[in-house]
Short mmCIF file of C-alpha atoms in Angstrom, two decimals:
data_model
loop_
_atom_site.label_atom_id
_atom_site.label_comp_id
_atom_site.label_asym_id
_atom_site.label_seq_id
_atom_site.Cartn_x
_atom_site.Cartn_y
_atom_site.Cartn_z
CA UNK A 1 7.15 -10.00 -0.09
CA UNK A 2 10.84 -10.14 0.21
CA UNK A 3 12.23 -9.56 -3.37
CA UNK A 4 15.92 -10.25 -4.09
CA UNK A 5 18.42 -10.38 -6.77
CA UNK A 6 21.06 -13.07 -6.79
CA UNK A 7 23.98 -14.22 -8.89
CA UNK A 8 27.32 -12.80 -10.33
CA UNK A 9 27.54 -8.99 -10.68
CA UNK A 10 25.72 -7.99 -13.78
CA UNK A 11 24.17 -11.42 -14.21
CA UNK A 12 21.79 -11.34 -11.30
CA UNK A 13 18.43 -13.22 -11.40
CA UNK A 14 15.24 -12.07 -9.64
CA UNK A 15 14.04 -14.05 -6.68
CA UNK A 16 11.91 -13.90 -3.49
CA UNK A 17 12.41 -15.22 0.11
CA UNK A 18 9.68 -17.55 1.09
CA UNK A 19 8.25 -18.02 4.60
CA UNK A 20 10.82 -20.58 5.48
CA UNK A 21 13.70 -18.23 4.45
CA UNK A 22 14.44 -20.09 1.21
CA UNK A 23 15.48 -18.26 -1.89
CA UNK A 24 13.14 -18.89 -4.70
CA UNK A 25 14.05 -18.24 -8.35
CA UNK A 26 11.64 -15.76 -10.12
CA UNK A 27 13.42 -15.62 -13.43
CA UNK A 28 10.67 -17.60 -15.37
CA UNK A 29 8.07 -15.00 -13.97
CA UNK A 30 9.71 -11.68 -14.32
CA UNK A 31 12.89 -10.40 -16.11
CA UNK A 32 14.34 -8.55 -13.07
CA UNK A 33 13.46 -6.54 -10.06
CA UNK A 34 13.18 -3.31 -12.00
CA UNK A 35 10.66 -0.46 -12.72
CA UNK A 36 8.36 -2.79 -14.45
CA UNK A 37 8.25 -5.33 -11.65
CA UNK A 38 7.71 -2.59 -9.08
CA UNK A 39 4.39 -1.26 -10.43
CA UNK A 40 1.41 -1.91 -8.14
CA UNK A 41 -0.08 -4.28 -10.81
CA UNK A 42 3.01 -6.36 -11.25
CA UNK A 43 3.46 -6.59 -7.42
CA UNK A 44 0.00 -7.65 -7.04
CA UNK A 45 0.56 -10.47 -9.51
CA UNK A 46 3.68 -11.53 -7.69
CA UNK A 47 1.75 -11.63 -4.37
CA UNK A 48 -0.62 -14.14 -5.77
CA UNK A 49 2.21 -16.70 -6.63
CA UNK A 50 2.63 -19.77 -4.47
CA UNK A 51 6.37 -19.62 -3.47
CA UNK A 52 6.57 -23.35 -3.13
CA UNK A 53 5.88 -23.67 -6.81
CA UNK A 54 8.98 -21.77 -7.66
CA UNK A 55 12.39 -23.50 -7.98
CA UNK A 56 14.87 -22.88 -5.16
CA UNK A 57 18.19 -21.24 -5.98
CA UNK A 58 21.11 -23.72 -5.94
CA UNK A 59 23.93 -23.44 -3.34
CA UNK A 60 24.39 -20.08 -1.58
CA UNK A 61 24.70 -17.60 -4.41
CA UNK A 62 25.92 -14.00 -4.00
CA UNK A 63 23.10 -11.47 -3.29
CA UNK A 64 23.06 -8.50 -5.43
CA UNK A 65 21.51 -5.08 -4.95
CA UNK A 66 17.79 -5.65 -4.58
CA UNK A 67 16.84 -3.30 -7.40
CA UNK A 68 18.21 -2.60 -10.90
CA UNK A 69 17.92 0.25 -13.27
CA UNK A 70 17.94 3.09 -10.56
CA UNK A 71 17.93 6.44 -12.39
CA UNK A 72 17.71 8.67 -9.34
CA UNK A 73 19.46 7.91 -6.06
CA UNK A 74 18.31 10.66 -3.66
CA UNK A 75 19.86 10.98 -0.11
CA UNK A 76 18.59 12.91 2.88
CA UNK A 77 21.09 14.50 5.25
CA UNK A 78 20.86 15.34 8.93
CA UNK A 79 17.48 13.57 9.32
CA UNK A 80 18.08 12.33 12.81
CA UNK A 81 18.49 15.02 15.51
CA UNK A 82 21.15 13.10 17.43
CA UNK A 83 23.23 12.69 14.24
CA UNK A 84 22.92 16.35 13.41
CA UNK A 85 24.07 17.19 17.00
CA UNK A 86 27.11 14.88 16.83
CA UNK A 87 28.25 16.55 13.72
CA UNK A 88 27.77 19.92 15.21
CA UNK A 89 24.85 20.94 12.91
CA UNK A 90 21.47 22.30 13.73
CA UNK A 91 18.47 20.13 13.05
CA UNK A 92 17.20 21.22 9.66
CA UNK A 93 13.87 22.96 9.18
CA UNK A 94 13.40 21.39 5.76
CA UNK A 95 14.80 18.04 4.40
CA UNK A 96 18.45 18.39 3.29
CA UNK A 97 18.69 16.67 -0.11
CA UNK A 98 21.76 15.45 -2.15
CA UNK A 99 22.43 12.83 -4.82
CA UNK A 100 24.41 9.58 -4.62
CA UNK A 101 25.62 8.34 -8.01
CA UNK A 102 23.54 5.25 -9.19
CA UNK A 103 26.91 3.68 -10.13
CA UNK A 104 27.80 3.47 -6.58
CA UNK A 105 25.08 0.80 -5.98
CA UNK A 106 26.40 -2.69 -5.08
CA UNK A 107 25.23 -5.87 -3.26
CA UNK A 108 24.69 -5.88 0.37
CA UNK A 109 27.68 -8.07 1.10
CA UNK A 110 30.06 -6.90 -1.58
CA UNK A 111 33.38 -5.21 -0.69
CA UNK A 112 33.48 -1.49 0.05
CA UNK A 113 36.40 0.05 -1.82
CA UNK A 114 38.24 2.91 -0.14
CA UNK A 115 38.75 5.22 -3.11
CA UNK A 116 42.19 6.73 -4.07
CA UNK A 117 43.20 9.49 -1.60
CA UNK A 118 40.62 8.40 0.97
CA UNK A 119 41.50 9.38 4.53
CA UNK A 120 38.13 9.65 6.24
CA UNK A 121 35.98 6.73 5.18
CA UNK A 122 32.74 6.43 7.21
CA UNK A 123 29.53 4.39 7.61
CA UNK A 124 25.85 5.24 7.91
CA UNK A 125 23.11 2.64 8.38
CA UNK A 126 19.85 3.95 6.60
CA UNK A 127 16.35 3.03 5.63
CA UNK A 128 15.96 3.38 1.93
CA UNK A 129 12.59 3.89 0.03
CA UNK A 130 12.15 2.25 -3.31
CA UNK A 131 9.67 4.03 -5.57
CA UNK A 132 7.07 1.95 -7.46
CA UNK A 133 4.81 4.57 -9.14
CA UNK A 134 5.84 7.92 -10.71
CA UNK A 135 5.61 10.65 -8.14
CA UNK A 136 5.26 14.29 -8.98
CA UNK A 137 3.75 16.89 -6.57
CA UNK A 138 2.50 14.17 -4.32
CA UNK A 139 0.63 14.97 -1.11
CA UNK A 140 1.65 13.26 2.11
CA UNK A 141 -1.69 11.46 2.33
CA UNK A 142 -0.90 9.73 -1.08
CA UNK A 143 2.85 9.25 -0.66
CA UNK A 144 2.69 5.56 0.33
CA UNK A 145 0.85 4.81 -2.84
CA UNK A 146 4.04 5.63 -4.74
CA UNK A 147 6.27 3.32 -2.55
CA UNK A 148 7.09 -0.24 -3.81
CA UNK A 149 9.13 -1.17 -0.68
CA UNK A 150 12.03 -0.60 1.58
CA UNK A 151 15.48 -1.86 1.99
CA UNK A 152 18.84 -1.24 3.84
CA UNK A 153 21.33 1.20 2.59
CA UNK A 154 24.83 1.72 3.93
CA UNK A 155 25.41 5.37 2.91
CA UNK A 156 29.20 4.95 2.76
CA UNK A 157 30.92 8.39 2.89
CA UNK A 158 34.35 9.81 2.42
CA UNK A 159 34.25 12.73 4.85
CA UNK A 160 37.33 14.54 3.51
CA UNK A 161 35.90 14.47 -0.02
CA UNK A 162 32.42 15.55 1.37
CA UNK A 163 33.35 18.33 3.66
CA UNK A 164 36.97 19.50 2.96
CA UNK A 165 37.13 19.58 -0.78
CA UNK A 166 34.60 22.38 -1.35
CA UNK A 167 31.33 22.27 -3.26
CA UNK A 168 28.47 19.97 -2.44
CA UNK A 169 28.26 16.75 -0.40
CA UNK A 170 27.87 14.39 -3.41
CA UNK A 171 31.68 14.12 -4.16
CA UNK A 172 31.98 12.23 -0.91
CA UNK A 173 28.97 10.13 -1.42
CA UNK A 174 29.02 8.62 -4.86
CA UNK A 175 32.33 6.81 -5.15
CA UNK A 176 32.12 3.17 -6.43
CA UNK A 177 30.67 0.77 -3.81
CA UNK A 178 29.38 3.61 -1.68
CA UNK A 179 25.75 2.34 -1.99
CA UNK A 180 25.14 -1.24 -0.79
CA UNK A 181 21.50 -2.01 -1.11
CA UNK A 182 19.56 -4.97 0.16
CA UNK A 183 19.53 -7.83 0.90
CA UNK A 184 15.81 -7.62 0.19
CA UNK A 185 13.25 -5.16 -1.09
CA UNK A 186 10.50 -5.62 1.44
CA UNK A 187 7.02 -4.63 0.43
CA UNK A 188 5.05 -2.32 2.81
CA UNK A 189 2.56 -4.97 3.77
CA UNK A 190 5.25 -6.85 5.57
CA UNK A 191 6.03 -3.86 7.78
CA UNK A 192 3.81 -2.97 10.77
CA UNK A 193 5.21 0.53 11.27
CA UNK A 194 8.15 1.79 9.05
CA UNK A 195 8.50 4.66 11.54
CA UNK A 196 9.38 2.26 14.39
CA UNK A 197 12.13 0.06 13.12
CA UNK A 198 15.37 -0.60 15.16
CA UNK A 199 18.59 -0.14 13.11
CA UNK A 200 22.18 -0.92 14.11
CA UNK A 201 25.70 -1.05 12.72
CA UNK A 202 28.89 -2.68 13.99
CA UNK A 203 32.49 -2.10 12.95
CA UNK A 204 34.94 -4.99 13.57
CA UNK A 205 32.29 -6.39 15.89
CA UNK A 206 31.85 -3.28 17.94
CA UNK A 207 28.45 -1.64 18.14
CA UNK A 208 28.73 1.96 16.65
CA UNK A 209 24.99 2.86 15.81
CA UNK A 210 22.02 1.71 17.61
CA UNK A 211 18.91 3.82 16.75
CA UNK A 212 15.36 3.64 15.34
CA UNK A 213 13.48 5.15 12.49
CA UNK A 214 11.21 6.52 15.23
CA UNK A 215 13.76 9.30 15.50
CA UNK A 216 13.61 10.62 12.02
CA UNK A 217 12.96 14.38 11.84
CA UNK A 218 11.12 13.91 8.44
CA UNK A 219 9.25 10.60 8.05
CA UNK A 220 8.83 8.52 4.96
CA UNK A 221 5.60 10.08 3.76
CA UNK A 222 6.98 13.59 4.25
CA UNK A 223 10.10 12.85 2.35
CA UNK A 224 8.36 11.30 -0.64
CA UNK A 225 5.88 14.24 -0.81
CA UNK A 226 8.77 16.82 -0.23
CA UNK A 227 11.11 15.45 -2.92
CA UNK A 228 8.40 15.14 -5.43
CA UNK A 229 7.94 18.98 -5.31
CA UNK A 230 11.30 19.44 -6.78
CA UNK A 231 11.79 16.48 -9.06
CA UNK A 232 9.94 13.53 -10.57
CA UNK A 233 10.62 10.23 -8.84
CA UNK A 234 10.44 7.37 -11.21
CA UNK A 235 9.67 3.67 -10.57
CA UNK A 236 12.92 2.06 -9.27
CA UNK A 237 14.33 5.26 -7.87
CA UNK A 238 15.86 5.03 -4.40
CA UNK A 239 15.59 7.47 -1.51
CA UNK A 240 17.86 6.83 1.35
CA UNK A 241 16.52 8.60 4.49
CA UNK A 242 19.33 9.56 6.90
CA UNK A 243 21.20 7.91 9.73
CA UNK A 244 21.11 8.02 13.60
CA UNK A 245 24.05 8.96 15.76
CA UNK A 246 27.16 6.85 15.94
CA UNK A 247 28.97 7.57 12.64
CA UNK A 248 32.79 7.76 12.67
CA UNK A 249 32.84 11.57 12.09
CA UNK A 250 30.91 12.07 15.38
CA UNK A 251 33.24 10.02 17.62
CA UNK A 252 35.59 11.85 20.02
CA UNK A 253 38.16 11.49 18.53
CA UNK A 254 36.75 10.58 15.04
CA UNK A 255 37.08 7.05 13.89
CA UNK A 256 37.31 6.03 10.21
CA UNK A 257 37.33 2.86 8.26
CA UNK A 258 40.54 1.38 6.79
CA UNK A 259 41.16 -1.61 4.52
CA UNK A 260 40.65 -4.84 6.38
CA UNK A 261 37.86 -3.42 8.53
CA UNK A 262 34.44 -5.22 8.49
CA UNK A 263 31.02 -3.57 8.66
CA UNK A 264 27.85 -5.34 9.72
CA UNK A 265 24.44 -3.58 9.84
CA UNK A 266 20.74 -4.21 9.88
CA UNK A 267 17.20 -2.94 10.33
CA UNK A 268 14.35 -4.92 11.80
CA UNK A 269 12.35 -6.72 9.14
CA UNK A 270 14.72 -5.77 6.37
CA UNK A 271 17.58 -8.12 6.95
CA UNK A 272 21.32 -7.37 7.41
CA UNK A 273 24.32 -6.52 5.39
CA UNK A 274 28.11 -7.26 5.92
CA UNK A 275 31.00 -5.68 3.96
CA UNK A 276 34.73 -5.75 4.11
CA UNK A 277 36.68 -2.56 3.38
CA UNK A 278 39.48 -2.91 0.73
CA UNK A 279 41.86 -0.53 -0.93
CA UNK A 280 41.15 0.60 -4.46
CA UNK A 281 42.95 -1.65 -6.86
CA UNK A 282 43.57 -4.41 -4.32
CA UNK A 283 43.46 -5.46 -0.71
#
């Protein structure tokens, strides 16, 4: 299934995308795409629905973030060897973890806001994992049992905040709008091999990133298992898994986003996003 949330910010309805690509309204079936809806039992019930029996959404509504009620938004750094190399870092021996603020989550096509004082705004196309079942001390062999699905994340980053202001990375990772998610939450049965998905990102129509999840240092099952050794992952939590080479920081010379720029990104089977960069408080 491809689950989606649509409508005005804060007023989104749950939906699904049918085989013909039509947006179907699920609001008479479930309250939202949240922890309750992401349980294995609830997903199994949704899978039995006949999409043609559901009403279609009217017009072309805004697409919201594909999951609501995220309590933990965990990110993995330097998880592609080529990206680690372009930033001058060694490939890590264990996953590098940090937090993004759940309050940074927005829809896949919402504006990205350059925060006050931003000078080095950057992009990162990433595969994100959405948790469906509580995970604590999970083994790799059982990790996928705890995954409800996958989506695209643009791990928007302010590099000056992240690297030059001291402390940990999270201060450059959690500003408002720094976590576009969606357009869809895709259940694992729709993906042949999550470790072999092409991913790409363009800025102003120019290809910046062109990679594959095959290049991850630590794959999906390893990450879910590893993170669950240090914290409890709850249903609805999001883990974004790192980015391939091609970020602005790695360009020579570096290239950063500015108001007026456009970002387009996608991952095979998971759809695509498109954002416009605006200044905080205006255009």
